[in-house]
Short mmCIF file of C-alpha atoms in Angstrom, two decimals:
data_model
loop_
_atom_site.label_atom_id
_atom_site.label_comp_id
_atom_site.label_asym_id
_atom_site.label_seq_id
_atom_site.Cartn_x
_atom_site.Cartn_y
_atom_site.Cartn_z
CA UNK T 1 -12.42 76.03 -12.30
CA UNK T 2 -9.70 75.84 -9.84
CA UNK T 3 -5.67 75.35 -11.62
CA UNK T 4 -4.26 71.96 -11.30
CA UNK T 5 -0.76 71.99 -9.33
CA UNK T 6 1.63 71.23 -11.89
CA UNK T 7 3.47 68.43 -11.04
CA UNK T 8 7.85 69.08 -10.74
CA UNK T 9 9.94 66.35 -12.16
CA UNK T 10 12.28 65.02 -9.99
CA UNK T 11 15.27 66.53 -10.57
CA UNK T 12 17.73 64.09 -9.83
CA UNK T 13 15.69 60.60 -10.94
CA UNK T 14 19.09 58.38 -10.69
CA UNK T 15 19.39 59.73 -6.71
CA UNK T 16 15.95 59.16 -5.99
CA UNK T 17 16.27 55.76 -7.71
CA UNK T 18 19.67 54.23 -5.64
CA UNK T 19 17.96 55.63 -2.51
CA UNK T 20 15.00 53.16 -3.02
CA UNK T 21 17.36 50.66 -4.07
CA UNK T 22 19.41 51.23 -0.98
CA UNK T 23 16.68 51.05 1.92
CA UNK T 24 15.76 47.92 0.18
CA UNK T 25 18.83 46.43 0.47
CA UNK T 26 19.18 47.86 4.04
CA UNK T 27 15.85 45.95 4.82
CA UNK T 28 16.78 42.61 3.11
CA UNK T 29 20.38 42.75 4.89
CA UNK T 30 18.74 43.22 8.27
CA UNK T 31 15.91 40.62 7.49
CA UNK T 32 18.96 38.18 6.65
CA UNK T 33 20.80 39.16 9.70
CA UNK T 34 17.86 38.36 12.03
CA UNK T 35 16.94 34.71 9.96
CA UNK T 36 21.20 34.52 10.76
CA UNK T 37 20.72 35.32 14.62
CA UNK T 38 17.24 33.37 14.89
CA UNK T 39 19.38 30.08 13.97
CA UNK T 40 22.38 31.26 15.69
CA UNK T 41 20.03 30.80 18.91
CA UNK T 42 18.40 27.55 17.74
CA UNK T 43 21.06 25.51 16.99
CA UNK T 44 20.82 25.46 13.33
CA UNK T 45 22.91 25.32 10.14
CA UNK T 46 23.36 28.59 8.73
CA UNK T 47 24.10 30.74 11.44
CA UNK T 48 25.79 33.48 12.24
CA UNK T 49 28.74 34.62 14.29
CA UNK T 50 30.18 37.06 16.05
CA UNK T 51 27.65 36.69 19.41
CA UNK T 52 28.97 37.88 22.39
CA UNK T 53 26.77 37.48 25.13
CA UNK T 54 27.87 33.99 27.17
CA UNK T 55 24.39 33.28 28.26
CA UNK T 56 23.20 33.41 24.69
CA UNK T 57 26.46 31.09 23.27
CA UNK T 58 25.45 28.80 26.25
CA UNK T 59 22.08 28.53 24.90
CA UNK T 60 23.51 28.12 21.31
CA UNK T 61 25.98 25.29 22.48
CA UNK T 62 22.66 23.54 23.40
CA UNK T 63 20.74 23.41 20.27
CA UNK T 64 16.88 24.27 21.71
CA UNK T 65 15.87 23.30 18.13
CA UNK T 66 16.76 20.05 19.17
CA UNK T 67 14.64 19.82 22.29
CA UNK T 68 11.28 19.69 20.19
CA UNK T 69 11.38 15.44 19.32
CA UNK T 70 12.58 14.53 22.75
CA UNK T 71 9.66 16.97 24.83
CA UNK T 72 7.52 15.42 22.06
CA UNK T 73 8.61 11.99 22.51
CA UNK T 74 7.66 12.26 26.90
CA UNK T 75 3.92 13.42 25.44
CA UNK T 76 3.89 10.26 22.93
CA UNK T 77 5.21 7.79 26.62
CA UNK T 78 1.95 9.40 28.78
CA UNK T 79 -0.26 9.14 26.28
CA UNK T 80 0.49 5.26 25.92
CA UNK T 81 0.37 4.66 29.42
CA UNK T 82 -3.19 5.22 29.35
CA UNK T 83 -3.07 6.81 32.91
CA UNK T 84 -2.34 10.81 31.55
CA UNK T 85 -5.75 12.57 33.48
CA UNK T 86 -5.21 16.57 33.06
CA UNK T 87 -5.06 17.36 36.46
CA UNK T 88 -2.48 20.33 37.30
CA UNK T 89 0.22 17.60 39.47
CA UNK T 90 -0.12 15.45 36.04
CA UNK T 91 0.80 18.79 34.21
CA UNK T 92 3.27 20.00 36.70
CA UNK T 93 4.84 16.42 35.91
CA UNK T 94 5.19 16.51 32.36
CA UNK T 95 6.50 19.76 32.23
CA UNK T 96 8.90 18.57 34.83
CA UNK T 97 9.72 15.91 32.35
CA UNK T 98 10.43 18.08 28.99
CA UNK T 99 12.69 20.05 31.39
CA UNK T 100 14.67 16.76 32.09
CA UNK T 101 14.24 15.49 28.59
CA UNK T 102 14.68 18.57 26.43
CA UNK T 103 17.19 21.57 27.85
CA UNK T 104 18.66 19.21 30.81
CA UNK T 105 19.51 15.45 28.91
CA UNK T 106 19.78 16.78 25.33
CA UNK T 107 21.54 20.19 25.95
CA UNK T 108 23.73 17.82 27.74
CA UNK T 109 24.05 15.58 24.72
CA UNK T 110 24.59 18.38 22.06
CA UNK T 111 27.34 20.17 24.19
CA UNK T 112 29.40 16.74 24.41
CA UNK T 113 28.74 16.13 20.47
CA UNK T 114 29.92 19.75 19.94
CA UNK T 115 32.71 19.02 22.18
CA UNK T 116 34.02 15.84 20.51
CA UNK T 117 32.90 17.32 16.79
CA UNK T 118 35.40 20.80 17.56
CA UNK T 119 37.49 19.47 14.72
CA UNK T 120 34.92 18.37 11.91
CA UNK T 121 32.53 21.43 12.98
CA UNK T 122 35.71 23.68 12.23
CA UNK T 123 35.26 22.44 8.97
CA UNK T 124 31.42 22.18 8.56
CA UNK T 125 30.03 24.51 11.01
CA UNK T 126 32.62 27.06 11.85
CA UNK T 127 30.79 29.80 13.14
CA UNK T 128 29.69 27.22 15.55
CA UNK T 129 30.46 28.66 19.62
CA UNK T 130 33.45 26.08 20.24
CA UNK T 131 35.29 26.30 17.14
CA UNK T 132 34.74 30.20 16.39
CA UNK T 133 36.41 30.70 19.87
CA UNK T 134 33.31 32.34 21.41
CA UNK T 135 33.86 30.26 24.78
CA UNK T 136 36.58 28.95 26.13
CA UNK T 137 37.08 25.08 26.50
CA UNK T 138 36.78 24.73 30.26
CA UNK T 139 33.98 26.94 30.55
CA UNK T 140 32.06 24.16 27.83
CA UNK T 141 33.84 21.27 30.28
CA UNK T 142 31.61 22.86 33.57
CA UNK T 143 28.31 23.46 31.46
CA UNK T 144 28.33 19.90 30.53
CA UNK T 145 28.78 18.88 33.95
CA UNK T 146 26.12 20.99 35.10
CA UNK T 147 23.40 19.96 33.30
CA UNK T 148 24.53 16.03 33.54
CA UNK T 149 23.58 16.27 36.87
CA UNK T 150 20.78 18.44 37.12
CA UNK T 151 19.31 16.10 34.89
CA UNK T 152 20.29 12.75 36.51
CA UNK T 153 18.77 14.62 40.43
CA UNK T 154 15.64 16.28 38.69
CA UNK T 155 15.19 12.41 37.36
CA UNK T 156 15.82 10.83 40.91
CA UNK T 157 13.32 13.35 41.86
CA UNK T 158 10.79 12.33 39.21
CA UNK T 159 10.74 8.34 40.33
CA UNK T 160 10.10 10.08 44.09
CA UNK T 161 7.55 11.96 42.68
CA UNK T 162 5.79 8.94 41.16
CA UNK T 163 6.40 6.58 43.97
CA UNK T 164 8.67 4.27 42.39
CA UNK T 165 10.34 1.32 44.13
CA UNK T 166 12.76 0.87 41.88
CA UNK T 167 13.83 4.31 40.15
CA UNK T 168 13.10 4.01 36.31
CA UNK T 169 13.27 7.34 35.27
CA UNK T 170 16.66 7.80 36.98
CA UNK T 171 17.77 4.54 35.19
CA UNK T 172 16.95 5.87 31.88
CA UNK T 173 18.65 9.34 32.44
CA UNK T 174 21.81 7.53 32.88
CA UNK T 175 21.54 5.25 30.50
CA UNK T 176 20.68 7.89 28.24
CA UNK T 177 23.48 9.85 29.38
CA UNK T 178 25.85 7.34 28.65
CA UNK T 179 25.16 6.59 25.47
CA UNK T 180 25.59 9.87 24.61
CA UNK T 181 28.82 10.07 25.72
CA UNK T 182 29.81 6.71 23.25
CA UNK T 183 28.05 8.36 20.45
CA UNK T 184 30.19 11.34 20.50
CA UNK T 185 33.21 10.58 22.23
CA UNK T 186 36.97 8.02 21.57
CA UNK T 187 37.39 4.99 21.56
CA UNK T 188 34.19 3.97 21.00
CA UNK T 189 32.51 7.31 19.17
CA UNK T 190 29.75 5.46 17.72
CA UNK T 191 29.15 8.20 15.16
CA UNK T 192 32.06 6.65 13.35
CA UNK T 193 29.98 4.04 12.00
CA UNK T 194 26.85 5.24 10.42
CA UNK T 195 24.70 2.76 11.52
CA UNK T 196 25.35 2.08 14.73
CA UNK T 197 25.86 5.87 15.29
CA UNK T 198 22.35 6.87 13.21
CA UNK T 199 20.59 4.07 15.51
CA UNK T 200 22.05 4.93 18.58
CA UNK T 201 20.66 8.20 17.81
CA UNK T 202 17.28 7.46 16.36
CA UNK T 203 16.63 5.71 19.73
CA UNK T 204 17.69 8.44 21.82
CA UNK T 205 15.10 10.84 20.21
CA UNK T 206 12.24 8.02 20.51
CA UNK T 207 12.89 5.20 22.94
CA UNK T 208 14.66 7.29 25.94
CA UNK T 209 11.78 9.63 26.15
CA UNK T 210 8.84 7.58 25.18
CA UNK T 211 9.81 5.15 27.79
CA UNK T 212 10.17 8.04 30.44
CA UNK T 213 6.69 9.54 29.41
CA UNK T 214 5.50 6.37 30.18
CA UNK T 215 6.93 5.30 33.42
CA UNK T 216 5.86 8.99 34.41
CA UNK T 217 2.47 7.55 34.56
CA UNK T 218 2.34 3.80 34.07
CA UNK T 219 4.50 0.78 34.27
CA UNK T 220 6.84 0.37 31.98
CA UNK T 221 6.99 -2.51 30.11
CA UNK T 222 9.15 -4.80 27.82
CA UNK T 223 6.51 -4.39 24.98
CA UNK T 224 6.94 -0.35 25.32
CA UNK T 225 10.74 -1.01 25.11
CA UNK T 226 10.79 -3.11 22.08
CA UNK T 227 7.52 -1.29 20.29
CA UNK T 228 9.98 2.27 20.73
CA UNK T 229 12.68 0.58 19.60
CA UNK T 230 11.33 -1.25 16.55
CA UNK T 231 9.84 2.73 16.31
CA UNK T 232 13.63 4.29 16.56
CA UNK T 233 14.87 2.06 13.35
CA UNK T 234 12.55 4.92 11.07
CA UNK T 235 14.33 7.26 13.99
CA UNK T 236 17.59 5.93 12.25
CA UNK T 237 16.55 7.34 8.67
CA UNK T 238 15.52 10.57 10.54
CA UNK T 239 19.25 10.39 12.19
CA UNK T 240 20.78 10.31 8.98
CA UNK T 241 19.18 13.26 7.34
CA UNK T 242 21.36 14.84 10.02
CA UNK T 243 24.27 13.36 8.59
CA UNK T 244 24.08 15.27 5.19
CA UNK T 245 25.09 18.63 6.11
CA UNK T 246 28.15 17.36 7.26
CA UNK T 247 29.58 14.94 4.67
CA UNK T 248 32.59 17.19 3.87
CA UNK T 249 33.72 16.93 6.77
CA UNK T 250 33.12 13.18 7.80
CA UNK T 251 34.81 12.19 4.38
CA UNK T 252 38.06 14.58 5.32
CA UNK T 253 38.48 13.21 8.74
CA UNK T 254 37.50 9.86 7.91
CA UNK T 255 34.03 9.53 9.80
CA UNK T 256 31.73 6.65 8.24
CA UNK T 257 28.63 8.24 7.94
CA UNK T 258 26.21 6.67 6.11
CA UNK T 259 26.27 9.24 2.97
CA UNK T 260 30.17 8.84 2.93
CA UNK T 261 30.26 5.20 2.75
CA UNK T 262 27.39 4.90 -0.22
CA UNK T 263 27.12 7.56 -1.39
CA UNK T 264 24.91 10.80 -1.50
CA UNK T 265 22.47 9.47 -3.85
CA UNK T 266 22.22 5.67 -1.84
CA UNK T 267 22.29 6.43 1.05
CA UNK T 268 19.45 9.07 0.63
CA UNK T 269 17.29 6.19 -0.86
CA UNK T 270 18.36 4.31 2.42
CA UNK T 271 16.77 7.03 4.50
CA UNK T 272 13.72 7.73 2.96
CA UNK T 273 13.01 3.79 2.90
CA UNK T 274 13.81 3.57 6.65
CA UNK T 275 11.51 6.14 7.63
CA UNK T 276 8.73 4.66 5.73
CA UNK T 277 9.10 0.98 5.65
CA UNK T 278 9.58 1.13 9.56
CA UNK T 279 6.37 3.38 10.52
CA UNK T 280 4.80 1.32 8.16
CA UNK T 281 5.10 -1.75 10.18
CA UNK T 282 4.23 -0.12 12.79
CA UNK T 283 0.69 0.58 11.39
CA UNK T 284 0.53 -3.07 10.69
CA UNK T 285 1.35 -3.71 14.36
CA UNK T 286 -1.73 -1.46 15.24
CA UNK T 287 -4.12 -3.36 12.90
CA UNK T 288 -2.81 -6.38 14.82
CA UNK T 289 -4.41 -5.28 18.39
CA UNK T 290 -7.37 -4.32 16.59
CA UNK T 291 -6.73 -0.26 16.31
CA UNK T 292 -7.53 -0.27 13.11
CA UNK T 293 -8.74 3.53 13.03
CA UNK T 294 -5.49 4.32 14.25
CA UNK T 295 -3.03 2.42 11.86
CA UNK T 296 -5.54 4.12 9.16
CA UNK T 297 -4.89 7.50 10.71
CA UNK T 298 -0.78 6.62 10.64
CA UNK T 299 -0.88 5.53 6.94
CA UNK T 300 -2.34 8.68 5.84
CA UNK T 301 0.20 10.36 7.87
CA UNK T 302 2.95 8.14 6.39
CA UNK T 303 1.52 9.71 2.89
CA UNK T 304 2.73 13.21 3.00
CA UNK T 305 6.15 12.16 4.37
CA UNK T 306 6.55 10.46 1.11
CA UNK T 307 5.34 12.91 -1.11
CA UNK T 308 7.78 15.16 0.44
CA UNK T 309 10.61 13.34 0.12
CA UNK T 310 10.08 13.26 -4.00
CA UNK T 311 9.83 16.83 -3.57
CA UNK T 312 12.76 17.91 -1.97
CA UNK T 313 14.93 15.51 -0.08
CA UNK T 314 15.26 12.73 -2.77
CA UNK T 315 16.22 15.60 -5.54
CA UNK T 316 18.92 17.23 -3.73
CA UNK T 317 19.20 16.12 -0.03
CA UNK T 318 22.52 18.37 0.88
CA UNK T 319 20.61 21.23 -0.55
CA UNK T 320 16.86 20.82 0.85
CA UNK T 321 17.94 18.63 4.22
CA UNK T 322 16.86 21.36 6.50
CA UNK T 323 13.41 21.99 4.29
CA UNK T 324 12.90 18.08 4.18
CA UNK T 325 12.96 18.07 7.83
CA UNK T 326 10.83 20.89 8.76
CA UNK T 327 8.13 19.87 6.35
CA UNK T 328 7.86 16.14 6.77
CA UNK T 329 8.89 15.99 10.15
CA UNK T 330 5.41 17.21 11.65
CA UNK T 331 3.26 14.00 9.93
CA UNK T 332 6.18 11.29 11.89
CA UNK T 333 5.65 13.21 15.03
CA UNK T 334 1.88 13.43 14.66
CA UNK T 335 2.54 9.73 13.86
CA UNK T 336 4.12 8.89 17.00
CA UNK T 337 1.46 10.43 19.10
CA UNK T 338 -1.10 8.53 17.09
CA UNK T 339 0.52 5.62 17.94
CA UNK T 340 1.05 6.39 21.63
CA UNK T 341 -2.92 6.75 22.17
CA UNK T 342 -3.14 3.85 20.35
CA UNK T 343 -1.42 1.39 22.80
CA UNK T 344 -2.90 3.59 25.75
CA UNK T 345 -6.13 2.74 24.26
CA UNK T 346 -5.17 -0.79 23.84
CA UNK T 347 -3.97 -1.31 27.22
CA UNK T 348 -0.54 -2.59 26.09
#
């Protein structure tokens, strides 16, 4: 029988031991750095600073994580025109449309808000591009300019595109564009008041681009217009999740956001029930023109969204805003498109 190899203690355990410990660390600190960096580029709290590439702040300043409802909101508008046909034009389109609605209008829109917000994000969100120091003022001054107009010509060129007499899309863009600029900027800064400012909000993220989708391919009507903005009142509660993460500040610089004038706890409860009560109706609207397997489908999406707000928002909405959002989120979106083929199907 062959001798075993006799097996040497280590013979310095406590080294061997804080050398594990270390490259775990090492791993966990880099892991963080990259989640840090990840929403650094996306737009989203909890960032990082200290980035130093301008392209990279420029794509910061403009919140991509914020693109997703509006490029969703242009596929909700086809699908209830009825007229979306995948054909590679059609495609060419849309895409041509998320451009306009997603890094174009609202890149434009977060940029201004950032702009106007230098002061409370100093407070809230310091590691933010503007009030860190990472780019200078006049530099953010041209990049808002840029992409105002970009988006206003690549909407003109849209309504050529679709042969319209009188240009919609182009109509929208500004009108879009100037709320925006309300919203976020003196005298009027609608944020001040939290429900105009949630509303005006809400609307922007469902109405503006649903009603663009739609005029992409169909006519757009006053029913659309009415339907997306009865839609943007649970776009309201949605708005004021938002609101949350920045109550610190709002309440030092005197800002009436909804959670500062009731309360964390109320206005919370005033949220949920907005996003639920209103998509609700909606369903009831479907059952009205006879979709009735499509209200069903929207009620069971309606479901989740509530479960998840006893889970986390509801308990600690400061804390678990961010979670909320990217859990629930996904069934009001799927929601929306439901509701979009829906009225296509209906014809309305």
């Amino acid at each position: 029988m062959s001798e075993s190899t006799p097996i040497s203690p280590d013979p310095k355990p406590s080294e061997a031991l804080d050398s594990v410990v270390s490259n775990s660390s090492e791993q966990l600190i880099a892991s963080a750095d990259r989640s840090a960096k990840t929403r650094q580029m996306l737009g989203m709290k909890g960032a990082a600073s200290g980035e130093t590439s301008i392209w990279k702040i420029r794509l910061q300043l403009m919140k991509p994580i914020t693109w997703i409802p509006l490029i969703w909101g242009v596929v909700c508008g086809a699908a209830s025109s009825g007229n979306y046909t995948w054909t590679p034009e059609n495609v060419l389109k849309v895409a041509a449309c998320m451009l306009l609605a997603g890094p174009l209008m609202t890149g434009y829109t977060q940029i201004l808000n950032d702009y106007y917000d230098r002061e409370i994000d100093a407070i809230n969100e310091p590691y933010r591009p503007i009030p860190s120091g990472a780019i200078p003022l006049p530099q953010v001054i041209i990049q808002i300019w840029v992409l105002l107009i970009a988006g206003i010509a690549l909407a003109f060129v849209l309504d050529v595109w679709s042969g319209h007499e009188f240009p919609t899309i182009t109509a929208i863009a500004i009108i879009g564009s100037f709320i925006a600029y309300i919203y976020s900027a003196p005298p009027l800064k609608l944020k001040q008041n939290g429900w105009l400012g949630s509303y005006a909000l809400g609307a922007s993220y469902i109405t503006l681009p649903w009603s663009t989708g739609h005029a992409l391919f169909g006519e757009l009507n006053s029913t659309i217009v009415i339907l997306t903005m009865f839609y943007s009142l649970a776009g309201l509660g949605i708005a004021i999740v938002n609101d949350f993460k920045s109550v610190e500040g709002d309440r030092q610089l005197g800002l009436q956001s909804l959670p500062v004038m009731f309360g964390i706890t109320a206005a919370s409860w005033i949220c949920v029930v907005t996003i639920d009560l209103f998509q609700g109706f909606i369903a009831a609207y479907l059952v009205s023109i006879h979709e009735n397997l499509y209200a069903a489908i929207l009620v069971l999406l309606i479901i989740p969204q509530i479960t998840l707000q006893d889970m986390y928002f509801l308990r600690d909405p400061v804390k678990n805003d961010v979670k909320y959002q990217a859990s629930a989120q996904p069934f009001l979106v799927l929601g929306m498109l439901v509701t979009g083929l829906a009225l296509g199907h209906a014809g309305v």
